Amino acid sequence: MNNKIRVVVSGAGGRMGREVVKLVLQDEDLTLAAAVDRSLHDIDAGRLVGLPEAGVTVTGDLEAALAAGDADVLVDFTTPQSAYANTALSIKYGVRPVIGTTGFTPEQIEELDKQCQDQGIGGLIAPNFSIGAILMMKFAAQAAKYFPHLEIIEYHGDQKLDAPSGTSIKTAEMIAEAREELRQGNPQEEEVIEGARGGYYNGFRIHSVRLPGVFAQQEVVFGSFGQTLKIRHDSYERAGYMPGVKLGIEKVMGYTGLIYGFDHFIE
Amino acid sequence: MNNKIRVVVSGAGGRMGREVVKLVLQDEDLTLAAAVDRSLHDIDAGRLVGLPEAGVTVTGDLEAALAAGDADVLVDFTTPQSAYANTALSIKYGVRPVIGTTGFTPEQIEELDKQCQDQGIGGLIAPNFSIGAILMMKFAAQAAKYFPHLEIIEYHGDQKLDAPSGTSIKTAEMIAEAREELRQGNPQEEEVIEGARGGYYNGFRIHSVRLPGVFAQQEVVFGSFGQTLKIRHDSYERAGYMPGVKLGIEKVMGYTGLIYGFDHFIE
Amino acid sequence: MNNKIRVVVSGAGGRMGREVVKLVLQDEDLTLAAAVDRSLHDIDAGRLVGLPEAGVTVTGDLEAALAAGDADVLVDFTTPQSAYANTALSIKYGVRPVIGTTGFTPEQIEELDKQCQDQGIGGLIAPNFSIGAILMMKFAAQAAKYFPHLEIIEYHGDQKLDAPSGTSIKTAEMIAEAREELRQGNPQEEEVIEGARGGYYNGFRIHSVRLPGVFAQQEVVFGSFGQTLKIRHDSYERAGYMPGVKLGIEKVMGYTGLIYGFDHFIE
Amino acid sequence: MNNKIRVVVSGAGGRMGREVVKLVLQDEDLTLAAAVDRSLHDIDAGRLVGLPEAGVTVTGDLEAALAAGDADVLVDFTTPQSAYANTALSIKYGVRPVIGTTGFTPEQIEELDKQCQDQGIGGLIAPNFSIGAILMMKFAAQAAKYFPHLEIIEYHGDQKLDAPSGTSIKTAEMIAEAREELRQGNPQEEEVIEGARGGYYNGFRIHSVRLPGVFAQQEVVFGSFGQTLKIRHDSYERAGYMPGVKLGIEKVMGYTGLIYGFDHFIE
C-alpha cells in the first residue's frame, strides 16, 4: 500500500481530467494525493466523476497541493496557457510532471529539461497518450519506405473546429521524413468540385471527415502495383488514453530529465 | 443454339470492348455477330482478346455490320462523340442498342426513345453497368432519410484525371434528393490545410483518394448518435461490369422504347 | 408542456434502463412519470444516472406506478422472465408498452395484441432499437437477391457469452429468406484448423470476433465477379439505441394494437 | 545492355510463371535467358503471355537451359515435388535460384545452403513475395506486444481448398512468438452455431472468409480499452507479387549462401 504512486491531478474537472481521476481512484497501483481545478472545486473527487466518495476534496490551489510534500507525480491536462507554469511549479516541488498539453516551444522544453535534471527527477510532455495511435504512426512511417504512394483519411466528431487533426499532421510529418520525395497523382488532374482531392502535404493528401457519433479514427492507405496496405486506428472514447497515461506515470518514476513525446516508450 | 442472342460489339478494341467480346465469346447464351473497331481491325476477334480463334474478323465498318441483318443487339462502349450516331444507326437497322457511354443530352435521349418506339424495339443507355455500384447508390439514398449526416470517400487509380468521380457525383445527387436539407459540420470550422475537408456538395463532403493499384472503390459513411453505418463497393477490374452488361443484353430483348440508367432493372 | 409524453421506465437501474431515464429527462418532448427498479430504488432518478436531481424517486412497485393513472407509455428493458407480466400489466392500466426484451412466444404476442386492441392502445415489442442495425439487415437482404455469395462477420466485446450474436442470426434469417438457395464454397474445402470457416447457416458462414474495446459491430460482405459490396454497422455505446427508443415512444401513441419488431417503422 | 540480369523462368506456363515471364520481358533491368515448362512448350515466350514475339521459345528441358551457361538467376514457381531438384540443379550450374515454392524441409534448406556456399553464389527460397503481406505480418507481431488481444480475418476466393490460409498461419506464428501467452475470450463462451468463433490458435482466433471476386486479403484486428487497431493487406492480382520477385532477383546477385524467407530484405 505504501508503494502506491501518489498522484496530483490538475484540471480534474475537465473531460480528460475526470478520466484521470477515475483511473487514479480505480487503479490499485495509484493513489490520489490531490485533485485540483480552478473553476470546479470544493466537492469530493469521487463524486465529481460519478464514483463513491473518495475522501479527497477538489481544491482550486495547485501550488498548495504540490507543496504538501507527499506527491510523486502531477498529471496535468489543462490548457496551453497554464501548462508551462504548472510544469515548472511541479518540478520546483520535486513532483514529476506528466503533461498532456500541446503548445510548448523548444526553448521551454529545454528549460524544463534542465530543471528536471537539477531536481534529479523525470518528466514527460506528451501531446498524445494513445498507444494505438502511436503504433499507427510508426507503422505508417515504416511502410512509406516501401510504399511511397499513400493518403491519410481521418475521422472526428462533426463539431471539431480544425481540419486536418493534429494527429494526422504529426503522422504526415513522420511519413514525410521516412519516404523518398514524391509528388503523387496525375499532374493534369482537375478538381470538378474544389477541395475534392483533400489537403496537400509534401506530395500526398490528407482528407478530414467530420461526422456525429465518431470520436477519433484515422486510416493511412498505401497503394502499389496490385495491392493496398491499410493501417487504421479507431478511438471510441477518452478512456482509451488511460492505459497510456498510466504507463507514463510509471515510466516517469524511473528516469531523470524531461522526455517529449510518448513514442519514446514504444519501440 | 439458334436461341442465342446475336451481338455486335462496337469499340471492340477498347478496354471495355475487349471485355464485352470475351463475354460474348464465352457466354453460352450469346454469340458474336460482328466486332467493330475503327482503328484496330482485320484480326480475329478471339485473338484480339487472348482467346482461341473465333472465326469473326474485326471490321472497321459499323453500318455494314448492322446492315448484315442478323444481329439482335449492339453493345457500344466507344466515345461520347460517336455514341449518338452509332445508337441511331443501330435503331435504324432494327438492332437493339446497349450503350455504355455518357454525354447524351435529354433531347437526344427523347429522340432515340421515339426511334425505338417506331421500330418496336428496346434500347438501353447506361453510364454504369455495375450492379454493386447501383445497389450502393440506392442504399445510400435510402439510409440518408434516417441518417442525414454523411460523407462520401471514393478511391481510384492515381492517373485518373477528374475528381470527384462520376459515380460519386451521381451518388451525391441521389442522396441530395432523398435527405432533408442539411449543412453539416461546425459553422466555425477552419481548414489548417486548404482542401482537407474535401469537396462541398449540398451540405456534405466528397473526398477523392487517388492511389496506384486501386481500380474503383467507394464508401458512403453515415454518422449518428453512438453509431456509424457504412456502405462500400470495391471494383477490382473491368470484368466486374460484365454481369451487368449481360443482364442489359437480355433485358433489352423484352421491352419496347429506350431506357436510360441501369438502375431501372434493380428494385 | 402538457403535450409532453409521460413515460414510466421499468428496469431503470439496468444499463439500458439508465440510458432511457437519461433520454426521458433530457428530451423536451418527454417527461418522467415514474422510474421503477426492483433492486435499486429509493434514490432520485436524476442522481441515479449522474444528472441533477429530477424530483422523481425510483420505486420498486411497477403496478403502483402504472395505476397512478397519469402515464402514457411504459418503456421496459428488464428480463425475458418479467417482460410478459410487465407488458400485460401495462396494457391493463391503459399505458402503452414499449418493450426491449426478447423471449416472447408467438402465442404471447397474439394475446398481448388482443389486449391492446381491447384497450384501444398501441404497443411495441422490439428486440433491437438500433435504426442503423435495422437498415444494415434490410440492405443485406436486398443485396442478397443480386449477390447470393456472402458472409457475415460480427464483432462484440470479449466477455460476451454467446456466438454468433442475436443480430447476426436475425440478419442471416432475413438473407436466407431473400436469396436463392445456395451452398457456397468449394465442396472439397478442408479446415486445417477446425472452425476456421466459421459457423454454417443456410449455405453461408457467420464469423464471431470477440475483442475488448468493441461494443457491437457487424459487416455483411458480398462477393461477385470482380467486385465486393460491404454493409457495415458500428455501435459504439448503448446511447446509440435511444433515437430508436424515442421514435418507438412517439409511434406507439399513434396506432392501435401490438407491433412486433422495430423494422415496421423503417421503410 | 550487357548489364541486364539474365533470368531463366521455370514453370513458365503456370499462373505465377506467366507473370514472371511478363516481368522479365518488360523490365529494362532484366532479360529472358530461357523459359521452361514441362507441359506447355515449343511456343514463343512472348506469345505465351499475350505479349509480342520475344524470340525465346519455351522449352521442356530445364537442365539444358541451365547448362547453356549464360544465365544469372533461375526463378522457379513450380510444385513442392519438383522444387528441391530444380534448386539443386540450378546451383550445380552456378545459376542463383529464386524459388517461390513451399514444402522444403529444414534439412533440405541446410543442404542447399551448403551447395550455394560451395559454389559461391546466392540463393533465395520465399513462400511469399508480397512486400505488403510481409509488412502486415511484421506490424502485427510488433503491435501484439502492446495489444495482446487480437483476431485474424483472412479472405480468399471461394474455390480455395484449405482454411485458414498459409499467410494467416505464418502471421499467427509470428504473433504467438511476439506476444505474452494469453487465452482470449470468456471462458464460459458458447457457440450457438458450431465454428462461429473461428479456428483456435495459441489463445486467439483465425477466421477464413471465402468469396468469389476476392483474390487475397487479410486483416489483423487488435482490441483494447476504448480502441481498435487494424492492419489490413489486400492483394488484387498475382502481378502484385512481381515487385517482390524483382527485388529478390536483384538481391540474390549480391550475397553468398541461401536465404529462407523474403522478410530478410524488409527491415
Tab-separated table of C-alpha atoms in Angstrom, chain D:
chain	number	residue	atom	x	y	z
D	1	MET	CA	22.595	-3.538	-72.043
D	2	ASN	CA	25.115	-6.200	-71.150
D	3	ASN	CA	24.424	-5.391	-67.507
D	4	LYS	CA	20.933	-6.858	-67.584
D	5	ILE	CA	20.380	-9.784	-65.253
D	6	ARG	CA	19.782	-12.924	-67.345
D	7	VAL	CA	16.837	-14.929	-65.995
D	8	VAL	CA	15.621	-18.481	-66.603
D	9	VAL	CA	11.929	-18.906	-65.758
D	10	SER	CA	10.843	-22.386	-64.740
D	11	GLY	CA	7.143	-23.233	-64.636
D	12	ALA	CA	6.699	-20.528	-67.280
D	13	GLY	CA	3.231	-21.738	-68.279
D	14	GLY	CA	1.780	-21.622	-64.751
D	15	ARG	CA	-0.187	-18.694	-63.386
D	16	MET	CA	2.718	-17.245	-61.416
D	17	GLY	CA	5.237	-18.285	-64.084
D	18	ARG	CA	3.434	-16.278	-66.752
D	19	GLU	CA	3.590	-13.168	-64.562
D	20	VAL	CA	7.321	-13.720	-64.096
D	21	VAL	CA	7.817	-14.058	-67.867
D	22	LYS	CA	5.912	-10.792	-68.351
D	23	LEU	CA	8.029	-9.095	-65.688
D	24	VAL	CA	11.309	-10.272	-67.227
D	25	LEU	CA	10.267	-9.298	-70.755
D	26	GLN	CA	9.034	-5.853	-69.721
D	27	ASP	CA	11.576	-4.801	-67.096
D	28	GLU	CA	14.563	-2.960	-68.517
D	29	ASP	CA	16.957	-4.384	-65.914
D	30	LEU	CA	16.141	-7.999	-66.794
D	31	THR	CA	16.404	-10.200	-69.881
D	32	LEU	CA	14.932	-13.642	-70.575
D	33	ALA	CA	17.666	-16.292	-70.922
D	34	ALA	CA	15.190	-19.180	-71.165
D	35	ALA	CA	11.635	-20.164	-70.350
D	36	VAL	CA	10.915	-23.728	-69.313
D	37	ASP	CA	7.672	-25.603	-68.853
D	38	ARG	CA	7.200	-29.365	-68.795
D	39	SER	CA	3.792	-29.480	-70.397
D	40	LEU	CA	3.487	-26.220	-72.331
D	41	HIS	CA	6.426	-25.676	-74.672
D	42	ASP	CA	7.515	-25.055	-78.271
D	43	ILE	CA	5.753	-21.710	-78.408
D	44	ASP	CA	7.256	-18.254	-78.189
D	45	ALA	CA	7.521	-16.973	-74.615
D	46	GLY	CA	6.103	-13.557	-75.545
D	47	ARG	CA	3.072	-15.112	-77.256
D	48	LEU	CA	2.547	-17.358	-74.232
D	49	VAL	CA	1.806	-14.357	-72.063
D	50	GLY	CA	-0.055	-12.186	-74.584
D	51	LEU	CA	2.933	-10.010	-75.491
D	52	PRO	CA	4.675	-9.555	-78.871
D	53	GLU	CA	7.022	-12.282	-80.073
D	54	ALA	CA	10.048	-12.417	-77.722
D	55	GLY	CA	12.398	-14.589	-79.790
D	56	VAL	CA	12.693	-17.131	-76.965
D	57	THR	CA	10.953	-20.450	-77.465
D	58	VAL	CA	9.619	-22.160	-74.347
D	59	THR	CA	11.462	-25.452	-73.807
D	60	GLY	CA	10.680	-28.557	-71.768
D	61	ASP	CA	14.255	-29.204	-70.623
D	62	LEU	CA	15.399	-27.271	-67.546
D	63	GLU	CA	18.884	-28.818	-67.340
D	64	ALA	CA	19.721	-27.840	-70.919
D	65	ALA	CA	18.595	-24.291	-70.209
D	66	LEU	CA	20.769	-24.063	-67.109
D	67	ALA	CA	23.727	-25.775	-68.790
D	68	ALA	CA	23.725	-23.228	-71.618
D	69	GLY	CA	25.934	-21.248	-69.303
D	70	ASP	CA	24.714	-17.731	-69.800
D	71	ALA	CA	22.058	-17.387	-67.064
D	72	ASP	CA	22.418	-15.478	-63.781
D	73	VAL	CA	19.218	-16.372	-61.958
D	74	LEU	CA	16.560	-19.099	-62.052
D	75	VAL	CA	13.056	-18.094	-60.979
D	76	ASP	CA	11.015	-21.202	-60.173
D	77	PHE	CA	7.310	-21.261	-59.334
D	78	THR	CA	6.567	-24.939	-59.848
D	79	THR	CA	5.441	-27.555	-57.313
D	80	PRO	CA	6.780	-28.765	-53.959
D	81	GLN	CA	7.540	-32.068	-55.739
D	82	SER	CA	9.988	-30.657	-58.264
D	83	ALA	CA	11.302	-27.616	-56.372
D	84	TYR	CA	14.141	-29.311	-54.491
D	85	ALA	CA	15.587	-30.999	-57.570
D	86	ASN	CA	15.281	-27.814	-59.640
D	87	THR	CA	17.043	-25.783	-56.959
D	88	ALA	CA	19.923	-28.238	-56.629
D	89	LEU	CA	20.299	-28.382	-60.421
D	90	SER	CA	20.388	-24.638	-60.642
D	91	ILE	CA	23.120	-24.343	-58.014
D	92	LYS	CA	25.126	-27.073	-59.743
D	93	TYR	CA	25.280	-24.919	-62.881
D	94	GLY	CA	26.111	-21.768	-60.941
D	95	VAL	CA	22.686	-20.185	-61.567
D	96	ARG	CA	21.282	-18.401	-58.487
D	97	PRO	CA	17.880	-19.894	-57.502
D	98	VAL	CA	14.928	-17.652	-56.582
D	99	ILE	CA	12.253	-20.116	-55.521
D	100	GLY	CA	8.604	-19.331	-54.758
D	101	THR	CA	7.532	-22.761	-53.610
D	102	THR	CA	6.801	-24.149	-50.132
D	103	GLY	CA	7.484	-27.627	-48.784
D	104	PHE	CA	11.262	-27.654	-48.177
D	105	THR	CA	12.399	-29.479	-45.026
D	106	PRO	CA	14.939	-27.814	-42.703
D	107	GLU	CA	17.486	-30.459	-43.781
D	108	GLN	CA	16.954	-29.634	-47.451
D	109	ILE	CA	17.397	-25.942	-46.776
D	110	GLU	CA	20.628	-26.615	-44.897
D	111	GLU	CA	21.922	-28.810	-47.709
D	112	LEU	CA	21.060	-26.232	-50.402
D	113	ASP	CA	22.723	-23.510	-48.334
D	114	LYS	CA	25.939	-25.563	-48.240
D	115	GLN	CA	25.775	-26.038	-52.018
D	116	CYS	CA	25.337	-22.279	-52.525
D	117	GLN	CA	28.298	-21.612	-50.225
D	118	ASP	CA	30.412	-24.121	-52.164
D	119	GLN	CA	29.513	-22.518	-55.479
D	120	GLY	CA	29.992	-19.023	-54.063
D	121	ILE	CA	26.522	-17.880	-55.182
D	122	GLY	CA	23.394	-16.558	-53.510
D	123	GLY	CA	20.007	-18.255	-53.349
D	124	LEU	CA	16.518	-17.397	-52.085
D	125	ILE	CA	13.533	-19.539	-51.111
D	126	ALA	CA	10.454	-17.466	-50.271
D	127	PRO	CA	6.937	-18.791	-49.716
D	128	ASN	CA	5.620	-15.206	-50.029
D	129	PHE	CA	6.972	-12.479	-52.301
D	130	SER	CA	4.407	-9.845	-51.319
D	131	ILE	CA	6.116	-6.869	-49.683
D	132	GLY	CA	2.749	-5.667	-48.386
D	133	ALA	CA	1.915	-9.027	-46.804
D	134	ILE	CA	5.303	-9.140	-45.101
D	135	LEU	CA	4.867	-5.623	-43.697
D	136	MET	CA	1.415	-6.617	-42.420
D	137	MET	CA	2.906	-9.630	-40.622
D	138	LYS	CA	5.776	-7.608	-39.130
D	139	PHE	CA	3.475	-4.838	-37.901
D	140	ALA	CA	1.027	-7.355	-36.464
D	141	ALA	CA	3.760	-9.062	-34.463
D	142	GLN	CA	5.034	-5.701	-33.213
D	143	ALA	CA	1.559	-4.492	-32.208
D	144	ALA	CA	0.845	-7.734	-30.341
D	145	LYS	CA	3.430	-6.735	-27.741
D	146	TYR	CA	1.251	-3.792	-26.717
D	147	PHE	CA	-2.174	-5.131	-27.667
D	148	PRO	CA	-2.237	-8.836	-26.826
D	149	HIS	CA	-5.949	-9.180	-27.724
D	150	LEU	CA	-6.378	-9.786	-31.450
D	151	GLU	CA	-8.075	-11.849	-34.121
D	152	ILE	CA	-7.156	-12.558	-37.731
D	153	ILE	CA	-9.667	-12.433	-40.576
D	154	GLU	CA	-8.495	-13.584	-43.991
D	155	TYR	CA	-10.376	-13.505	-47.312
D	156	HIS	CA	-9.733	-15.626	-50.394
D	157	GLY	CA	-11.592	-16.808	-53.495
D	158	ASP	CA	-14.436	-19.239	-52.867
D	159	GLN	CA	-12.723	-22.145	-54.608
D	160	LYS	CA	-9.692	-22.201	-52.295
D	161	LEU	CA	-9.328	-25.637	-50.699
D	162	ASP	CA	-7.570	-25.008	-47.384
D	163	ALA	CA	-8.591	-22.800	-44.474
D	164	PRO	CA	-7.018	-20.890	-42.866
D	165	SER	CA	-4.553	-19.642	-45.497
D	166	GLY	CA	-0.804	-20.221	-45.306
D	167	THR	CA	-0.224	-16.489	-44.857
D	168	SER	CA	-2.608	-16.311	-41.907
D	169	ILE	CA	-0.912	-19.259	-40.208
D	170	LYS	CA	2.504	-17.656	-40.741
D	171	THR	CA	1.113	-14.405	-39.274
D	172	ALA	CA	-0.291	-16.310	-36.316
D	173	GLU	CA	3.084	-17.929	-35.648
D	174	MET	CA	4.859	-14.578	-35.695
D	175	ILE	CA	2.251	-13.084	-33.328
D	176	ALA	CA	2.464	-16.055	-30.964
D	177	GLU	CA	6.207	-15.575	-30.704
D	178	ALA	CA	5.922	-11.843	-30.031
D	179	ARG	CA	3.099	-11.551	-27.509
D	180	GLU	CA	2.690	-12.719	-23.958
D	181	GLU	CA	0.795	-16.002	-23.527
D	182	LEU	CA	-2.931	-15.274	-23.358
D	183	ARG	CA	-6.161	-17.187	-23.789
D	184	GLN	CA	-8.647	-14.625	-25.038
D	185	GLY	CA	-12.411	-14.507	-24.634
D	186	ASN	CA	-14.880	-15.504	-21.959
D	187	PRO	CA	-14.088	-18.966	-20.551
D	188	GLN	CA	-17.864	-19.613	-20.383
D	189	GLU	CA	-18.357	-18.608	-24.018
D	190	GLU	CA	-20.733	-20.874	-26.007
D	191	GLU	CA	-21.137	-21.393	-29.739
D	192	VAL	CA	-24.829	-21.410	-30.664
D	193	ILE	CA	-23.666	-22.313	-34.175
D	194	GLU	CA	-20.586	-24.533	-34.161
D	195	GLY	CA	-17.472	-22.909	-35.564
D	196	ALA	CA	-18.773	-19.332	-35.223
D	197	ARG	CA	-15.804	-18.325	-33.099
D	198	GLY	CA	-13.341	-19.415	-35.793
D	199	GLY	CA	-10.196	-21.536	-35.591
D	200	TYR	CA	-8.252	-21.529	-32.318
D	201	TYR	CA	-4.517	-20.776	-32.442
D	202	ASN	CA	-2.425	-20.125	-29.336
D	203	GLY	CA	-5.181	-18.314	-27.470
D	204	PHE	CA	-6.656	-16.291	-30.326
D	205	ARG	CA	-8.870	-16.942	-33.364
D	206	ILE	CA	-8.488	-17.064	-37.141
D	207	HIS	CA	-11.497	-16.581	-39.423
D	208	SER	CA	-11.442	-17.623	-43.088
D	209	VAL	CA	-13.862	-15.922	-45.462
D	210	ARG	CA	-14.268	-17.420	-48.950
D	211	LEU	CA	-15.997	-15.349	-51.612
D	212	PRO	CA	-15.925	-15.105	-55.407
D	213	GLY	CA	-14.222	-11.968	-56.720
D	214	VAL	CA	-11.703	-11.878	-53.862
D	215	PHE	CA	-8.065	-12.635	-54.614
D	216	ALA	CA	-6.254	-12.455	-51.217
D	217	GLN	CA	-6.927	-10.133	-48.314
D	218	GLN	CA	-6.070	-10.267	-44.627
D	219	GLU	CA	-6.849	-8.094	-41.629
D	220	VAL	CA	-5.422	-8.349	-38.121
D	221	VAL	CA	-7.652	-6.565	-35.589
D	222	PHE	CA	-6.387	-5.592	-32.135
D	223	GLY	CA	-8.822	-4.565	-29.400
D	224	SER	CA	-8.011	-2.714	-26.223
D	225	PHE	CA	-9.666	-0.393	-23.726
D	226	GLY	CA	-11.612	2.143	-25.842
D	227	GLN	CA	-9.808	1.471	-29.119
D	228	THR	CA	-9.086	-0.887	-32.003
D	229	LEU	CA	-6.046	-1.062	-34.277
D	230	LYS	CA	-6.327	-2.731	-37.684
D	231	ILE	CA	-3.669	-3.760	-40.142
D	232	ARG	CA	-5.017	-4.860	-43.499
D	233	HIS	CA	-3.441	-6.047	-46.715
D	234	ASP	CA	-5.439	-6.503	-49.918
D	235	SER	CA	-3.914	-8.277	-52.922
D	236	TYR	CA	-5.895	-7.796	-56.089
D	237	GLU	CA	-3.903	-9.928	-58.535
D	238	ARG	CA	-0.827	-12.121	-58.977
D	239	ALA	CA	1.002	-9.197	-60.590
D	240	GLY	CA	1.203	-7.690	-57.096
D	241	TYR	CA	3.937	-10.192	-56.230
D	242	MET	CA	6.224	-9.091	-59.066
D	243	PRO	CA	7.903	-6.106	-57.353
D	244	GLY	CA	8.946	-8.609	-54.679
D	245	VAL	CA	10.195	-11.113	-57.266
D	246	LYS	CA	12.246	-8.392	-58.910
D	247	LEU	CA	13.727	-7.317	-55.589
D	248	GLY	CA	14.597	-10.969	-54.928
D	249	ILE	CA	16.341	-11.290	-58.311
D	250	GLU	CA	18.407	-8.195	-57.581
D	251	LYS	CA	19.265	-9.139	-54.015
D	252	VAL	CA	20.365	-12.674	-54.862
D	253	MET	CA	23.111	-11.246	-57.080
D	254	GLY	CA	24.761	-9.606	-54.072
D	255	TYR	CA	25.408	-12.256	-51.404
D	256	THR	CA	26.591	-15.824	-50.898
D	257	GLY	CA	24.560	-18.636	-49.329
D	258	LEU	CA	20.843	-19.467	-49.208
D	259	ILE	CA	18.334	-17.157	-47.535
D	260	TYR	CA	14.944	-18.540	-46.498
D	261	GLY	CA	12.092	-16.036	-46.298
D	262	PHE	CA	11.644	-12.789	-48.146
D	263	ASP	CA	11.223	-10.876	-44.887
D	264	HIS	CA	15.020	-10.789	-44.517
D	265	PHE	CA	15.036	-7.989	-47.099
D	266	ILE	CA	12.467	-5.893	-45.218
D	267	GLU	CA	13.684	-4.085	-42.107
